[in-house]
Amino acid sequence: MEKVRVRFAPSPTGYLHVGNARTALFNWLFARQKGGRFVLRVEDTDVERSGEEYEKKLKSSLKWLGLEWDEGPEIGGKKGPYRQSQRLPHYKSHTQKLLEEGKAYYCFCSPQKLEEERKKALAQGKMPLYSGRCRSIPLEEARKRLEVGEKAGVRLRTSDRGNVSFQDIIRGSLDFDLRYIGDPILVRSNGLPAYNYAVVIDDGLMEISHVIRGEDHISNTARQILVYKALSWVPPRFAHLSMVMGKDNTRLSKRHGATSVEQFQKKGILSSSLFNYLALLGWAPPEGKEVLNKEGLIKLFNLERVSRSAAIFDYDKLYWINREHMKKLSSSEKAQKAYAYLKETGYFPSPMSEAHWSWLERAVETQLEGVNSFSELPPQFSIFFDFDPSRMSPEAREIVHSESARKVIRSFWEKISQSSTFDYQSFVGMTQEIKKETGCKGKHLYHPLRVALTSRASGLELDQFIPLVEEASRMNFKKPVKSCYQRVAEMLQHLESLSSQND
Ligand code: GLU
């Protein structure tokens, strides 16, 4: 069986964009499925734009997503080094070989000259191709010019006739007319390799079997195949993934919302959810079951079934997948993840006791329905910790405004203040008595009771809320939780002070 070796080759010039993360993920899935190797290669020859900081961030995002690599910078491997800036001798030796064989030539045209020619061609409505002016300079003569200090790049000698074609795993046969390709630059006059050259030397020497990357590289692939031919190397197989777009069909960018893996991580999206969602960008599992873990995805993924059409990044679908993945966690995992965001609220003690964790586990379960990610939990928790009748929403105020609502709450207070214990059971009993006493029923009874206990018009069901609040009020939280009795008393006091102001 063919040995599968794939690579992800980011340029460390920014954060890991979800489009690139999806490329990395498809490579990773393919490698894991085929028992192959996943190589990380850092393409840092663009010295001005590359940064160590970015490389670090890229790696930490890949790790967070669970895309561990088998070979790469730091961990090494048999085909290293894995950073292009450390591979210059490889590029150099192959350049010399191509020059000696006449397959490449030195080009002395200055960047200004080339730019002039490019502009002229464009103005005439022609393709801006290199004129071939330096093609016929003999190697000996070129070397002499270099010795006396002239600067030159190196170009691949191509033919003006014929075509170059390849079989793309996703797109089928692709064919390019050589008339539109020109002589690609291999090495720039500053001695650094151009992308289309370095990538071939690296993919070739690293024995990459499949190149899976974005379709923005399709025309580069044609040029790269010419380099493989010149080196008499067999090219790898290619698969070009469609672009990741926003809903408006333009390339996914900041305008659409979060675009980097790090941003989603900060938003509290689980790595398993982003992993799952990215796998669905351009690929669909055969039986339509979309919520999958890593193992399931490795099993089902099929590179040949990846779609050619643009993949639309749907934030709502990602949130749906995240909610599904959140549900699958154990209660203690949920509490741990929630705590990572809740600890900023100042509600919880540090360290948390076992009782606090146990309370949090149950409280988190009641709040998950209403959120897309754990990071959205802190405001939800204010229902337990921030009872304040003087800061009610207009909706809640409206509910308790009437005389009948005040009657309900007063009656509730009388019952709760006379009872030595209070739980949901006793609450149900009390509501029956309040109903009899005040003649209020339905929403005229239940809405004021809810506001009296929560200072809100909506939220958690009271059968979940009451036991959690009663328990919490007896515990030692950093911000004390008011008991139901305290809440009703404060609410009544607030309403009575309002009505005395109005008198
Ligand atoms: N460094 C290139 C990029 O980030 C790699 C493209 C490739 O996979 O060949 O676009």
Short mmCIF file of N, CA and C in Angstrom, two decimals, residues 165-222:
data_model
loop_
_atom_site.label_atom_id
_atom_site.label_comp_id
_atom_site.label_asym_id
_atom_site.label_seq_id
_atom_site.Cartn_x
_atom_site.Cartn_y
_atom_site.Cartn_z
N SER A 165 -0.93 19.37 -17.12
CA SER A 165 -2.21 18.96 -16.55
C SER A 165 -2.00 18.06 -15.34
N PHE A 166 -2.99 17.98 -14.52
CA PHE A 166 -2.94 17.04 -13.41
C PHE A 166 -4.35 16.59 -13.04
N GLN A 167 -4.40 15.49 -12.33
CA GLN A 167 -5.66 14.90 -11.93
C GLN A 167 -5.89 15.31 -10.47
N ASP A 168 -6.89 16.13 -10.24
CA ASP A 168 -7.17 16.56 -8.86
C ASP A 168 -8.16 15.58 -8.24
N ILE A 169 -7.90 15.18 -7.01
CA ILE A 169 -8.76 14.17 -6.37
C ILE A 169 -10.19 14.69 -6.23
N ILE A 170 -10.33 15.99 -6.01
CA ILE A 170 -11.67 16.54 -5.81
C ILE A 170 -12.26 17.08 -7.12
N ARG A 171 -11.42 17.65 -7.96
CA ARG A 171 -11.92 18.35 -9.15
C ARG A 171 -11.72 17.65 -10.47
N GLY A 172 -11.10 16.46 -10.44
CA GLY A 172 -10.87 15.74 -11.70
C GLY A 172 -9.72 16.36 -12.47
N SER A 173 -9.78 16.22 -13.79
CA SER A 173 -8.64 16.62 -14.61
C SER A 173 -8.57 18.14 -14.81
N LEU A 174 -7.41 18.71 -14.58
CA LEU A 174 -7.24 20.15 -14.76
C LEU A 174 -6.08 20.39 -15.73
N ASP A 175 -6.28 21.33 -16.61
CA ASP A 175 -5.34 21.50 -17.70
C ASP A 175 -4.98 22.98 -17.88
N PHE A 176 -3.71 23.28 -18.04
CA PHE A 176 -3.28 24.68 -18.17
C PHE A 176 -2.43 24.86 -19.42
N ASP A 177 -2.72 25.92 -20.14
CA ASP A 177 -1.97 26.23 -21.36
C ASP A 177 -0.66 26.92 -20.97
N LEU A 178 0.46 26.37 -21.46
CA LEU A 178 1.77 26.94 -21.08
C LEU A 178 1.96 28.38 -21.55
N ARG A 179 1.18 28.77 -22.56
CA ARG A 179 1.30 30.15 -23.06
C ARG A 179 1.01 31.16 -21.96
N TYR A 180 0.22 30.71 -20.97
CA TYR A 180 -0.19 31.66 -19.92
C TYR A 180 0.60 31.50 -18.63
N ILE A 181 1.67 30.73 -18.71
CA ILE A 181 2.40 30.49 -17.46
C ILE A 181 3.72 31.27 -17.38
N GLY A 182 4.43 31.34 -18.46
CA GLY A 182 5.71 32.08 -18.43
C GLY A 182 6.78 31.30 -17.69
N ASP A 183 7.90 31.93 -17.41
CA ASP A 183 9.00 31.25 -16.70
C ASP A 183 8.92 31.62 -15.22
N PRO A 184 8.41 30.73 -14.39
CA PRO A 184 8.26 31.10 -12.97
C PRO A 184 9.59 31.40 -12.31
N ILE A 185 9.54 32.34 -11.40
CA ILE A 185 10.75 32.67 -10.63
C ILE A 185 10.95 31.56 -9.58
N LEU A 186 12.18 31.06 -9.47
CA LEU A 186 12.47 30.02 -8.47
C LEU A 186 13.14 30.64 -7.25
N VAL A 187 14.15 31.48 -7.55
CA VAL A 187 14.88 32.10 -6.45
C VAL A 187 14.91 33.60 -6.70
N ARG A 188 14.63 34.37 -5.66
CA ARG A 188 14.63 35.82 -5.83
C ARG A 188 16.05 36.36 -5.78
N SER A 189 16.22 37.60 -6.22
CA SER A 189 17.58 38.15 -6.27
C SER A 189 18.19 38.30 -4.87
N ASN A 190 17.37 38.22 -3.81
CA ASN A 190 17.93 38.25 -2.44
C ASN A 190 18.36 36.85 -1.98
N GLY A 191 18.26 35.87 -2.87
CA GLY A 191 18.73 34.52 -2.55
C GLY A 191 17.67 33.64 -1.92
N LEU A 192 16.50 34.21 -1.61
CA LEU A 192 15.46 33.39 -0.96
C LEU A 192 14.57 32.71 -2.00
N PRO A 193 14.18 31.48 -1.72
CA PRO A 193 13.38 30.75 -2.71
C PRO A 193 11.97 31.31 -2.80
N ALA A 194 11.39 31.28 -3.99
CA ALA A 194 9.99 31.67 -4.15
C ALA A 194 9.12 30.51 -3.67
N TYR A 195 7.90 30.84 -3.29
CA TYR A 195 6.99 29.81 -2.75
C TYR A 195 6.89 28.58 -3.66
N ASN A 196 6.64 28.83 -4.98
CA ASN A 196 6.42 27.71 -5.90
C ASN A 196 7.64 26.79 -6.03
N TYR A 197 8.78 27.29 -5.69
CA TYR A 197 9.98 26.47 -5.78
C TYR A 197 10.24 25.75 -4.44
N ALA A 198 10.26 26.52 -3.36
CA ALA A 198 10.54 25.92 -2.04
C ALA A 198 9.56 24.79 -1.74
N VAL A 199 8.30 25.01 -2.11
CA VAL A 199 7.27 24.03 -1.77
C VAL A 199 7.52 22.71 -2.49
N VAL A 200 8.05 22.78 -3.72
CA VAL A 200 8.32 21.55 -4.47
C VAL A 200 9.52 20.82 -3.87
N ILE A 201 10.57 21.58 -3.59
CA ILE A 201 11.75 20.96 -3.00
C ILE A 201 11.35 20.29 -1.68
N ASP A 202 10.56 21.00 -0.88
CA ASP A 202 10.18 20.45 0.42
C ASP A 202 9.23 19.25 0.29
N ASP A 203 8.18 19.42 -0.52
CA ASP A 203 7.24 18.30 -0.66
C ASP A 203 7.97 17.08 -1.24
N GLY A 204 8.87 17.35 -2.19
CA GLY A 204 9.62 16.24 -2.80
C GLY A 204 10.52 15.56 -1.78
N LEU A 205 11.38 16.34 -1.13
CA LEU A 205 12.35 15.74 -0.19
C LEU A 205 11.64 15.14 1.03
N MET A 206 10.51 15.70 1.39
CA MET A 206 9.78 15.17 2.56
C MET A 206 8.88 14.00 2.17
N GLU A 207 8.95 13.63 0.89
CA GLU A 207 8.18 12.49 0.38
C GLU A 207 6.69 12.60 0.67
N ILE A 208 6.18 13.79 0.43
CA ILE A 208 4.75 14.03 0.63
C ILE A 208 3.98 13.29 -0.48
N SER A 209 3.00 12.50 -0.09
CA SER A 209 2.27 11.70 -1.08
C SER A 209 1.04 12.44 -1.61
N HIS A 210 0.40 13.25 -0.75
CA HIS A 210 -0.80 13.97 -1.15
C HIS A 210 -0.72 15.41 -0.66
N VAL A 211 -0.94 16.34 -1.57
CA VAL A 211 -0.98 17.74 -1.18
C VAL A 211 -2.45 18.16 -1.14
N ILE A 212 -2.93 18.43 0.08
CA ILE A 212 -4.34 18.84 0.24
C ILE A 212 -4.29 20.29 0.70
N ARG A 213 -4.80 21.21 -0.12
CA ARG A 213 -4.72 22.63 0.23
C ARG A 213 -5.84 23.39 -0.48
N GLY A 214 -5.87 24.69 -0.23
CA GLY A 214 -6.97 25.51 -0.75
C GLY A 214 -6.91 25.68 -2.26
N GLU A 215 -8.08 25.90 -2.86
CA GLU A 215 -8.13 26.03 -4.32
C GLU A 215 -7.47 27.30 -4.83
N ASP A 216 -7.16 28.22 -3.92
CA ASP A 216 -6.43 29.41 -4.36
C ASP A 216 -5.03 29.03 -4.86
N HIS A 217 -4.62 27.79 -4.63
CA HIS A 217 -3.30 27.36 -5.08
C HIS A 217 -3.34 26.59 -6.40
N ILE A 218 -4.53 26.45 -7.01
CA ILE A 218 -4.61 25.62 -8.22
C ILE A 218 -3.63 26.06 -9.31
N SER A 219 -3.57 27.37 -9.57
CA SER A 219 -2.67 27.76 -10.66
C SER A 219 -1.22 27.63 -10.23
N ASN A 220 -0.94 27.73 -8.93
CA ASN A 220 0.42 27.45 -8.45
C ASN A 220 0.78 25.99 -8.72
N THR A 221 -0.20 25.12 -8.55
CA THR A 221 0.08 23.69 -8.75
C THR A 221 0.60 23.44 -10.16
N ALA A 222 0.03 24.13 -11.15
CA ALA A 222 0.51 23.95 -12.53
C ALA A 222 2.00 24.30 -12.60
#
